[in-house]
XYZ file of C-alpha atoms in Angstrom:
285
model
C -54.377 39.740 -178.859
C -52.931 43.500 -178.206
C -54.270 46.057 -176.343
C -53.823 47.829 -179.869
C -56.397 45.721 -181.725
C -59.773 46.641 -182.480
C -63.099 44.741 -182.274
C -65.254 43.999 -184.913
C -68.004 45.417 -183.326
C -68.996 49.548 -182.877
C -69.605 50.696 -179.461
C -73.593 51.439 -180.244
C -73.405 47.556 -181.411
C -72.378 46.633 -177.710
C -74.788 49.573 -175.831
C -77.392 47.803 -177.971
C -76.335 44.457 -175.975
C -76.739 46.158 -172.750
C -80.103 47.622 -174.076
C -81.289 43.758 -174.625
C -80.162 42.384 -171.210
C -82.345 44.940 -170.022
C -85.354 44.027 -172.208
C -85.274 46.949 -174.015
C -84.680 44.989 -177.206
C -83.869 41.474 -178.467
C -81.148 39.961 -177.669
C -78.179 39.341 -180.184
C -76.912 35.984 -178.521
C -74.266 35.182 -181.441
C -72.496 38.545 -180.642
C -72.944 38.848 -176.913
C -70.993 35.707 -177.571
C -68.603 37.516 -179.441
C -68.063 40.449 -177.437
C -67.694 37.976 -173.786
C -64.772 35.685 -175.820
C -63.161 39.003 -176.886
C -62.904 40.476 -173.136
C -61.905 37.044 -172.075
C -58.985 36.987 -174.582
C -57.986 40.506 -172.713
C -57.664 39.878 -169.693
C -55.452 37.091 -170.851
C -53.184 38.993 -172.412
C -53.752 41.065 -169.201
C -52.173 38.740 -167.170
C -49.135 38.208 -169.653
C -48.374 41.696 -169.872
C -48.548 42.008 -165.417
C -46.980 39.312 -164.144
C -42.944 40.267 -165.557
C -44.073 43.570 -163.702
C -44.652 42.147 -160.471
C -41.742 39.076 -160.851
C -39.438 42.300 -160.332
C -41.000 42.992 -156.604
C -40.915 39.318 -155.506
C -38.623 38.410 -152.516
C -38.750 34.596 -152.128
C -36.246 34.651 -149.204
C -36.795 37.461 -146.605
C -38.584 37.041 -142.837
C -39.813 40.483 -143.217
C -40.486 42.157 -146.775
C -39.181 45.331 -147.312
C -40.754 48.452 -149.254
C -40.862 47.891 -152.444
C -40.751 43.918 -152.146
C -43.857 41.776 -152.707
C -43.674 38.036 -151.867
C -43.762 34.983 -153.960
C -47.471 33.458 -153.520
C -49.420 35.615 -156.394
C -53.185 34.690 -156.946
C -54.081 36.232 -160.412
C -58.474 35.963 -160.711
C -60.743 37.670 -163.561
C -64.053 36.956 -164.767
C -66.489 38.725 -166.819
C -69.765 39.963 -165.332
C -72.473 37.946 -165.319
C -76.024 38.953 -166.848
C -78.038 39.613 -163.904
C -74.725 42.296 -162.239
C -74.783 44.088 -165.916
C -77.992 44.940 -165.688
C -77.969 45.593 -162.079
C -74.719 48.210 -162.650
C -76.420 49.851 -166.057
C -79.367 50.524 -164.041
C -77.453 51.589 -160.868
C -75.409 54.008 -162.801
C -77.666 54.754 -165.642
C -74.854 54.505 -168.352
C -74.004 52.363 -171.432
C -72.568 48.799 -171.610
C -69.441 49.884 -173.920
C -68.861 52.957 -171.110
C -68.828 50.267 -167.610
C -64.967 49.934 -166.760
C -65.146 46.511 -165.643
C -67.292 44.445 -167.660
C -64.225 42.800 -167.771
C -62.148 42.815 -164.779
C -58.578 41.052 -163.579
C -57.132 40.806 -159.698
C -54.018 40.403 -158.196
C -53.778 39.876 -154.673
C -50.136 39.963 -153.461
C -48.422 39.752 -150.087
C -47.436 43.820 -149.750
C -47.686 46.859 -147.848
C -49.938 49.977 -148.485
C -46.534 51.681 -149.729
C -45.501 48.936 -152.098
C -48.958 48.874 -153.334
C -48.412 52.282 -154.790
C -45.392 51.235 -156.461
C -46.829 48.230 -157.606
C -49.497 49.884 -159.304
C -47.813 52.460 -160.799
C -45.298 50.142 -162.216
C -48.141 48.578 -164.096
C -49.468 52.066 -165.102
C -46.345 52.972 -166.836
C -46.129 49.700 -168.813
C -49.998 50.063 -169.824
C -48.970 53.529 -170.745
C -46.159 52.422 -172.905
C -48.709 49.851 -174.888
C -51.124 52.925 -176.088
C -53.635 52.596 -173.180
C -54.925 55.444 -170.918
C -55.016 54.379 -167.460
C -56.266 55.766 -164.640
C -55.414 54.893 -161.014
C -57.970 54.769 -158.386
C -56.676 54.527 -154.559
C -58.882 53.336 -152.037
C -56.634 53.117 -148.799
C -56.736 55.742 -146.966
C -60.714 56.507 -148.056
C -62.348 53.302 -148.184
C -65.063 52.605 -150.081
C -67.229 50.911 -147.144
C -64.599 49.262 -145.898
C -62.863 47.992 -148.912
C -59.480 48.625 -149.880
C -57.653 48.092 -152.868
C -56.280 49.959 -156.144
C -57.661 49.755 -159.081
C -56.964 50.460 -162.495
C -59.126 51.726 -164.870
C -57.182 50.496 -168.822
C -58.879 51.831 -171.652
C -57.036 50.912 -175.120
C -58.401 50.358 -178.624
C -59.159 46.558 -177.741
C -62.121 47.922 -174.842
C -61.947 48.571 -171.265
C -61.202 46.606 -168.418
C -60.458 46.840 -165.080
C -57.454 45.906 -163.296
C -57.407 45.460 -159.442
C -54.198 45.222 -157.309
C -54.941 44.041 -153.547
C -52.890 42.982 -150.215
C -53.418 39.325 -148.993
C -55.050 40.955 -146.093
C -57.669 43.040 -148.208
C -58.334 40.483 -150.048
C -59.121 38.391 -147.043
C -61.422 40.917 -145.626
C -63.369 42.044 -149.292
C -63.880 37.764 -149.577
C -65.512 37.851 -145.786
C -68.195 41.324 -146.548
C -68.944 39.581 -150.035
C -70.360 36.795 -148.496
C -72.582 38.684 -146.196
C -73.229 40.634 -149.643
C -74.556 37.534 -150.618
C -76.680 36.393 -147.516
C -78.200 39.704 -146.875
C -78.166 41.945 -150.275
C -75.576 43.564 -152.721
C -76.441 46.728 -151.157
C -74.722 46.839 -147.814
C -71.898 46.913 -150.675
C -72.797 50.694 -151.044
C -73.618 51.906 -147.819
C -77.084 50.987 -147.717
C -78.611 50.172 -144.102
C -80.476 46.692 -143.893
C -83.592 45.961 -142.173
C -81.975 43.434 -139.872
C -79.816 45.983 -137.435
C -77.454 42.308 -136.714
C -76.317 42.923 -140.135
C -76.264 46.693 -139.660
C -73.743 45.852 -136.609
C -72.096 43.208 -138.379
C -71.465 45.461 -141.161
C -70.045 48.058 -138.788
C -67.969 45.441 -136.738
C -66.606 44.621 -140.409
C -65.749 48.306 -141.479
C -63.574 48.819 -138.183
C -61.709 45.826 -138.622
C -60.949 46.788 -142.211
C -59.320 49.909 -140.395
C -57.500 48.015 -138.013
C -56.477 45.722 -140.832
C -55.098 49.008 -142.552
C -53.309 50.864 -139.818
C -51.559 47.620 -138.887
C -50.226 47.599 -142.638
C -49.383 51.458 -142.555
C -47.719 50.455 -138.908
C -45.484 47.636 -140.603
C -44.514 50.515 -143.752
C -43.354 52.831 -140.952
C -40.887 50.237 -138.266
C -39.762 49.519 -142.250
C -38.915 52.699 -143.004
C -37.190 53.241 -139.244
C -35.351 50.013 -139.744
C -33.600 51.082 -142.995
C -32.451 54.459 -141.240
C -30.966 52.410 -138.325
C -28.859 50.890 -141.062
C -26.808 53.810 -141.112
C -25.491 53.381 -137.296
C -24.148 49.947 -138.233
C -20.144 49.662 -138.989
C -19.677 52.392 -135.909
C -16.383 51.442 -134.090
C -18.003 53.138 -131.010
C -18.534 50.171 -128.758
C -21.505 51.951 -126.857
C -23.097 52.982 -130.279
C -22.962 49.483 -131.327
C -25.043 47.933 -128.390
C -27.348 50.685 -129.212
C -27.421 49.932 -132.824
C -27.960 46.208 -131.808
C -30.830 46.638 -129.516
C -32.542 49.064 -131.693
C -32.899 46.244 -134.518
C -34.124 43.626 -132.178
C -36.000 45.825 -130.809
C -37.229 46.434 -134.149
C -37.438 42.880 -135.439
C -39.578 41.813 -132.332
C -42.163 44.628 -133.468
C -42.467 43.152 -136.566
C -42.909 40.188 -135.278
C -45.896 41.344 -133.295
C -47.480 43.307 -136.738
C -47.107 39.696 -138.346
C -48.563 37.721 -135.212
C -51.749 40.477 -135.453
C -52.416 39.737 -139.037
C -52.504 35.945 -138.789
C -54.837 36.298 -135.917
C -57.230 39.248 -138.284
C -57.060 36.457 -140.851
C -57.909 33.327 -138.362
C -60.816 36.109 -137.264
C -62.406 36.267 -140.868
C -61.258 32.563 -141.870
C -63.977 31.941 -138.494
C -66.170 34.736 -139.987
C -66.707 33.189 -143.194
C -67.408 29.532 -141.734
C -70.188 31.083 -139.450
C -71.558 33.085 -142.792
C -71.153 30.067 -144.859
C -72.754 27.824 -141.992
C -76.243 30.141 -142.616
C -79.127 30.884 -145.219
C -80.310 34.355 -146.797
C -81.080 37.308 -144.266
C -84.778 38.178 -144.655
């Protein structure tokens, strides 16, 4: 399949589905059929067209990535929405099944920084772009959206829309840890909505500042980065006392990096511990 191709069906065809798995109408089962193969052959050729993208980032061998380097251990997920969240999202948003982004939606998550994030994604724009698509780019790291933090991509082409999401190991670790207390106590803590129970109104909270944590220690990592390249121009400096200073600078440098990367295993023991106590319970009345 290319992004190119066309379906077989018209856009009122598929509202028509959404109208049916809302009971507004019977239900055309043999194309609802059609139309959940079709996405499912996208984001297949979704994944085809990303991953040469992101093989250009990878850095199999370094202790510390640098800007612009992403490391080896890609996790590539997608999935098409199930019956009970379409109907849930066309009511929430009081739209159109042929008009929701991600009916059909991919993910990478990807051992990166906030700033190689950005490149990421935009090097995955510009091949979408060359294909035919419109794509639009939606950052949610500095603004959250409750917490979570990702980038997504919003691919429209003539073969339908999906939705293509491009997360940190560490986001990904915290949006797995809120979705399960989505689960035990209601989709709509997703949105900002307060819950009856005010343990899961503080749990909730606890989880929002530790996504900001989670984010300023990635920003914090971008930035020693970004100092560390610029001591590279003392080095070679036949000045003996600029070279001890050179040398201690990067140690000092490399032991701060050390720290950022001893802080994020311990955030992801914290919601590895999180989700065993979450998993561990029943629904939240």
């Amino acid at each position: 399949m290319a992004f190119n191709e066309k379906p077989q069906w018209s856009k009122g065809q598929m509202n028509r589905i959404g109208d049916a798995l809302e009971g507004k109408r019977e239900l055309d089962e043999e194309l609802f059929r059609q139309i959940v193969f079709w996405h499912e052959d996208l984001l297949a050729e979704l994944y085809l067209v990303s991953v040469p993208v992101l093989d250009k980032r990878v850095n199999k061998n370094a202790e510390f990535l640098k800007i612009g380097e992403i490391g080896p251990d890609i996790v590539y997920s997608s999935r098409i929405k199930n019956e009970d969240t379409i109907v849930e999202k066309l009511s929430r948003l009081r739209t159109d099944l042929a008009r929701i982004q991600d009916f059909a939606g991919g993910r990478f998550d990807i051992d990166c920084s906030p700033a190689t994030q950005v490149l990421v994604a935009d090097d995955l724009v510009a091949v979408f772009e060359e294909l035919g698509c419109s794509v639009v780019k939606k950052e949610y790291l500095e603004k959250s959206q409750f917490g979570y933090r990702a980038i997504h991509l919003h691919i429209t082409g003539a073969a339908g829309r999906i939705e293509l999401q491009i997360r940190s190991k560490l986001q990904a670790q915290w949006a797995n840890t809120f979705e399960l207390l989505a689960d035990l106590a209601g989709r709509e803590i997703r949105y900002g909505h307060q819950h009856e129970s005010e343990s899961v109104n503080d749990l909730v909270h606890s989880l929002q500042e530790l996504a900001d944590a989670i984010h300023q220690l990635a920003v914090s990592d971008d930035l020693l980065d970004q100092r560390f390249q610029r001591t590279q121009d003392l080095d070679g400096s036949t000045n003996s006392k600029y070279s001890i200073m050179y040398l201690k600078l990067v140690e000092d440098l490399v032991e701060s990096r050390k720290g950022v990367r001893e802080a994020r295993l311990k955030l992801v023991e914290s919601m590895s511990s999180i989700q065993r106590e979450l998993r561990s319970i029943g629904k939240v009345r």
